[in-house]
């Protein structure tokens, strides 16, 4: 039986000696960003009051997205024979015809001109990774996190090299080691503290707000949503930092900053009565993206022609400077 990501995290903490007296990562957040509320996407990754790791018994699954709703884009992991999903928010990857076919009719990507009150979009809002906890930075920094030390990574996480979990760990490491596209600064944060540092350094300010997608019915299905009147609020007009949750044995976020982006907070109403306040990121310059990226195939456009937008899942975060 595949070892669950929850069990891996618990065993890892026991092996490396995370004590009950370790300062919680949120203490660092409050010291650096005292006026910035912590979004729900990050709050759910803290340890509970009794010291137990917030996690899931579902384990690391090969399909880290939600089938058929446009969250994951599958790519092969060299040497493993396993197909592992990566996010469509990693702009170096191409999509297959099957993935494009499965996402036709979903508003995974859309054009900025369609971000208007009254617009109808079919989408699913949900998490894309198991809900594992943040490690304190001192602990995260003591663990190997690179493809060159993959054997040691698996040993520390008590994973077998031929397991599906190992294949997913491998893909996350490779994703974190990809070169950024033109105009992008990227970083994989293995702790909440390092995420805070990257966001403040990239945006040149500590007067920030961090937002994540909120849904009134967390388990609501894929459905048609309508953008409410006065439901489009611009959060950032130029530069923002987006942090995407990656599948790993503890909380890891792929963060990237770009000057050529806009971010919005959009209020939507679903056909079943679900209300969503969704984060949208729009990219003004897509000229460096893979020409076969799923956005271009779905929208039938070419790289670098028009701004491309996408919603963020509920476990991802966008940072912007307070107006």
Tab-separated table of C-alpha atoms in Angstrom, residues 17-242:
chain	number	residue	atom	x	y	z
A	17	UNK	CA	13.211	15.966	15.733
A	18	UNK	CA	10.644	18.732	15.325
A	19	UNK	CA	9.887	19.568	18.935
A	20	UNK	CA	6.637	20.804	20.375
A	21	UNK	CA	8.545	23.927	21.413
A	22	UNK	CA	9.429	24.952	17.861
A	23	UNK	CA	8.163	28.415	17.071
A	24	UNK	CA	5.199	28.196	14.682
A	25	UNK	CA	5.941	29.654	11.213
A	26	UNK	CA	3.036	32.094	11.512
A	27	UNK	CA	4.972	33.952	14.228
A	28	UNK	CA	7.428	35.087	11.572
A	29	UNK	CA	4.574	36.245	9.337
A	30	UNK	CA	3.123	38.400	12.116
A	31	UNK	CA	6.516	39.917	12.907
A	32	UNK	CA	7.226	40.904	9.292
A	33	UNK	CA	3.672	41.580	8.097
A	34	UNK	CA	1.734	42.664	11.212
A	35	UNK	CA	-1.059	44.294	9.186
A	36	UNK	CA	-1.460	41.530	6.588
A	37	UNK	CA	-4.084	38.845	7.337
A	38	UNK	CA	-3.021	35.293	6.527
A	39	UNK	CA	-5.216	33.914	3.695
A	40	UNK	CA	-7.075	30.657	4.187
A	41	UNK	CA	-4.900	28.884	1.616
A	42	UNK	CA	-1.982	29.230	4.034
A	43	UNK	CA	-3.816	29.031	7.386
A	44	UNK	CA	-4.937	25.481	6.598
A	45	UNK	CA	-1.286	24.407	6.462
A	46	UNK	CA	-0.405	25.276	10.046
A	47	UNK	CA	-0.033	22.711	12.793
A	48	UNK	CA	-3.046	22.342	15.042
A	49	UNK	CA	-2.996	23.457	18.684
A	50	UNK	CA	-2.252	19.939	19.927
A	51	UNK	CA	0.871	19.746	17.746
A	52	UNK	CA	-0.540	17.292	15.202
A	53	UNK	CA	0.274	17.881	11.577
A	54	UNK	CA	-2.630	19.108	9.512
A	55	UNK	CA	-2.727	16.616	6.675
A	56	UNK	CA	-4.790	14.138	4.736
A	57	UNK	CA	-5.045	10.372	4.579
A	58	UNK	CA	-5.508	10.506	0.804
A	59	UNK	CA	-1.776	10.346	0.162
A	60	UNK	CA	0.196	11.754	-2.733
A	61	UNK	CA	-1.774	10.880	-5.816
A	62	UNK	CA	-0.472	10.688	-9.360
A	63	UNK	CA	-3.179	13.004	-10.628
A	64	UNK	CA	-2.582	16.017	-8.383
A	65	UNK	CA	-5.260	17.974	-10.188
A	66	UNK	CA	-8.962	17.306	-10.452
A	67	UNK	CA	-9.726	15.137	-13.497
A	68	UNK	CA	-11.565	16.932	-16.258
A	69	UNK	CA	-11.677	20.403	-14.709
A	70	UNK	CA	-8.478	21.864	-16.054
A	71	UNK	CA	-6.182	21.881	-13.052
A	72	UNK	CA	-3.417	19.461	-13.988
A	73	UNK	CA	-1.419	19.003	-17.181
A	74	UNK	CA	0.299	15.615	-17.353
A	75	UNK	CA	3.905	15.169	-18.337
A	76	UNK	CA	6.187	12.153	-18.143
A	77	UNK	CA	8.823	11.756	-15.469
A	78	UNK	CA	11.992	10.526	-17.227
A	79	UNK	CA	13.131	7.080	-16.155
A	80	UNK	CA	10.119	6.234	-14.019
A	81	UNK	CA	7.520	5.189	-16.580
A	82	UNK	CA	5.024	7.170	-14.521
A	83	UNK	CA	2.843	10.040	-15.684
A	84	UNK	CA	2.786	12.883	-13.177
A	85	UNK	CA	0.781	16.068	-13.438
A	86	UNK	CA	2.246	19.548	-13.355
A	87	UNK	CA	0.324	22.764	-13.181
A	88	UNK	CA	-0.625	24.732	-16.275
A	89	UNK	CA	0.828	27.711	-14.393
A	90	UNK	CA	4.299	26.371	-15.250
A	91	UNK	CA	4.697	28.054	-18.601
A	92	UNK	CA	7.511	25.910	-20.050
A	93	UNK	CA	5.320	22.838	-20.513
A	94	UNK	CA	3.318	21.778	-23.540
A	95	UNK	CA	-0.091	20.127	-23.330
A	96	UNK	CA	-1.191	16.994	-25.172
A	97	UNK	CA	-4.245	16.811	-27.430
A	98	UNK	CA	-5.996	14.681	-24.801
A	99	UNK	CA	-5.497	17.298	-22.108
A	100	UNK	CA	-6.735	20.037	-24.395
A	101	UNK	CA	-9.797	17.952	-25.297
A	102	UNK	CA	-10.559	17.331	-21.603
A	103	UNK	CA	-10.470	21.063	-20.884
A	104	UNK	CA	-12.555	22.354	-23.764
A	105	UNK	CA	-15.446	24.318	-22.273
A	106	UNK	CA	-13.639	25.078	-18.999
A	107	UNK	CA	-12.491	28.577	-18.129
A	108	UNK	CA	-9.039	27.433	-17.079
A	109	UNK	CA	-7.578	30.196	-19.250
A	110	UNK	CA	-9.493	33.074	-20.784
A	111	UNK	CA	-8.918	36.476	-22.345
A	112	UNK	CA	-8.809	39.637	-20.248
A	113	UNK	CA	-11.505	41.211	-22.431
A	114	UNK	CA	-13.924	38.593	-21.055
A	115	UNK	CA	-13.340	39.629	-17.452
A	116	UNK	CA	-16.569	41.625	-17.285
A	117	UNK	CA	-19.707	41.620	-15.102
A	118	UNK	CA	-22.265	39.246	-16.577
A	119	UNK	CA	-19.704	36.980	-18.239
A	120	UNK	CA	-20.405	33.264	-17.843
A	121	UNK	CA	-17.554	30.850	-17.174
A	122	UNK	CA	-17.489	27.139	-16.435
A	123	UNK	CA	-14.936	26.361	-13.769
A	124	UNK	CA	-14.182	24.239	-10.729
A	125	UNK	CA	-12.682	25.806	-7.609
A	126	UNK	CA	-10.816	23.386	-5.414
A	127	UNK	CA	-7.481	22.379	-3.932
A	128	UNK	CA	-4.756	20.919	-6.106
A	129	UNK	CA	-2.549	19.277	-3.460
A	130	UNK	CA	-2.998	17.298	-0.232
A	131	UNK	CA	-3.200	19.579	2.787
A	132	UNK	CA	0.181	19.006	4.465
A	133	UNK	CA	1.714	21.393	6.981
A	134	UNK	CA	4.474	23.988	6.760
A	135	UNK	CA	7.745	23.045	8.407
A	136	UNK	CA	9.638	25.664	10.413
A	137	UNK	CA	12.303	27.205	8.162
A	138	UNK	CA	15.168	25.806	10.260
A	139	UNK	CA	13.799	22.305	9.725
A	140	UNK	CA	13.012	22.736	6.021
A	141	UNK	CA	16.495	24.119	5.388
A	142	UNK	CA	18.053	21.068	7.026
A	143	UNK	CA	16.432	18.730	4.471
A	144	UNK	CA	17.832	18.047	0.980
A	145	UNK	CA	15.715	19.587	-1.778
A	146	UNK	CA	17.293	19.000	-5.188
A	147	UNK	CA	17.325	16.434	-7.968
A	148	UNK	CA	21.064	15.953	-7.451
A	149	UNK	CA	20.317	14.622	-3.951
A	150	UNK	CA	17.227	12.652	-4.929
A	151	UNK	CA	18.327	9.429	-3.196
A	152	UNK	CA	18.876	11.323	0.033
A	153	UNK	CA	15.520	13.073	-0.360
A	154	UNK	CA	13.747	9.711	-0.646
A	155	UNK	CA	15.688	8.306	2.290
A	156	UNK	CA	14.757	11.223	4.551
A	157	UNK	CA	11.110	10.923	3.495
A	158	UNK	CA	11.090	7.107	3.852
A	159	UNK	CA	9.931	6.618	0.269
A	160	UNK	CA	10.780	3.806	-2.147
A	161	UNK	CA	12.451	4.861	-5.393
A	162	UNK	CA	9.909	3.005	-7.578
A	163	UNK	CA	6.823	4.404	-5.841
A	164	UNK	CA	4.311	6.819	-7.342
A	165	UNK	CA	5.056	9.191	-4.472
A	166	UNK	CA	8.735	9.225	-5.443
A	167	UNK	CA	7.814	10.066	-9.041
A	168	UNK	CA	5.767	13.026	-7.864
A	169	UNK	CA	8.525	14.222	-5.538
A	170	UNK	CA	10.907	13.993	-8.509
A	171	UNK	CA	8.624	16.071	-10.737
A	172	UNK	CA	8.237	18.770	-8.084
A	173	UNK	CA	12.008	19.040	-7.724
A	174	UNK	CA	12.446	19.278	-11.522
A	175	UNK	CA	9.726	21.935	-11.721
A	176	UNK	CA	11.502	23.971	-9.054
A	177	UNK	CA	14.765	23.694	-10.984
A	178	UNK	CA	13.367	24.844	-14.351
A	179	UNK	CA	14.767	28.128	-15.627
A	180	UNK	CA	12.323	31.055	-15.370
A	181	UNK	CA	10.796	32.482	-18.532
A	182	UNK	CA	11.814	35.934	-19.714
A	183	UNK	CA	10.735	38.671	-17.289
A	184	UNK	CA	10.025	36.220	-14.489
A	185	UNK	CA	11.731	35.661	-11.145
A	186	UNK	CA	10.943	32.288	-9.587
A	187	UNK	CA	11.588	30.524	-6.301
A	188	UNK	CA	10.328	27.385	-4.576
A	189	UNK	CA	9.486	28.227	-0.973
A	190	UNK	CA	9.880	25.253	1.348
A	191	UNK	CA	8.673	27.216	4.371
A	192	UNK	CA	6.240	30.002	5.147
A	193	UNK	CA	9.128	32.197	6.268
A	194	UNK	CA	10.954	31.847	2.946
A	195	UNK	CA	7.738	32.636	1.062
A	196	UNK	CA	7.304	35.838	3.068
A	197	UNK	CA	10.904	36.821	2.346
A	198	UNK	CA	10.560	36.176	-1.390
A	199	UNK	CA	7.314	38.155	-1.644
A	200	UNK	CA	8.605	41.167	0.294
A	201	UNK	CA	11.928	41.211	-1.588
A	202	UNK	CA	10.276	40.813	-5.006
A	203	UNK	CA	7.704	43.536	-4.380
A	204	UNK	CA	10.090	45.821	-2.480
A	205	UNK	CA	7.661	46.412	0.367
A	206	UNK	CA	6.277	45.034	3.599
A	207	UNK	CA	2.956	46.780	3.022
A	208	UNK	CA	1.435	43.816	1.254
A	209	UNK	CA	-1.772	41.900	1.054
A	210	UNK	CA	-2.002	38.202	0.283
A	211	UNK	CA	-5.186	36.756	-1.169
A	212	UNK	CA	-6.522	33.346	-2.119
A	213	UNK	CA	-9.680	32.076	-3.774
A	214	UNK	CA	-12.583	31.592	-1.343
A	215	UNK	CA	-15.646	29.438	-2.101
A	216	UNK	CA	-18.826	29.281	-0.001
A	217	UNK	CA	-19.249	25.544	-0.707
A	218	UNK	CA	-15.775	23.957	-0.648
A	219	UNK	CA	-16.930	20.754	-2.371
A	220	UNK	CA	-19.005	22.413	-5.063
A	221	UNK	CA	-18.744	20.713	-8.472
A	222	UNK	CA	-17.592	22.092	-11.763
A	223	UNK	CA	-20.350	24.411	-12.948
A	224	UNK	CA	-21.215	27.622	-14.766
A	225	UNK	CA	-20.539	30.838	-12.848
A	226	UNK	CA	-21.587	34.398	-13.653
A	227	UNK	CA	-19.407	37.365	-12.730
A	228	UNK	CA	-21.491	39.576	-10.456
A	229	UNK	CA	-22.187	43.237	-11.146
A	230	UNK	CA	-19.388	45.337	-9.643
A	231	UNK	CA	-17.675	41.987	-9.080
A	232	UNK	CA	-14.293	42.767	-10.649
A	233	UNK	CA	-11.764	44.417	-8.333
A	234	UNK	CA	-8.242	45.114	-9.569
A	235	UNK	CA	-5.658	44.117	-6.964
A	236	UNK	CA	-2.440	44.896	-8.826
A	237	UNK	CA	-1.854	46.811	-12.049
A	238	UNK	CA	1.723	45.805	-12.765
A	239	UNK	CA	3.679	43.456	-10.530
A	240	UNK	CA	2.513	40.641	-8.300
A	241	UNK	CA	3.851	37.415	-6.830
A	242	UNK	CA	1.855	34.231	-7.358
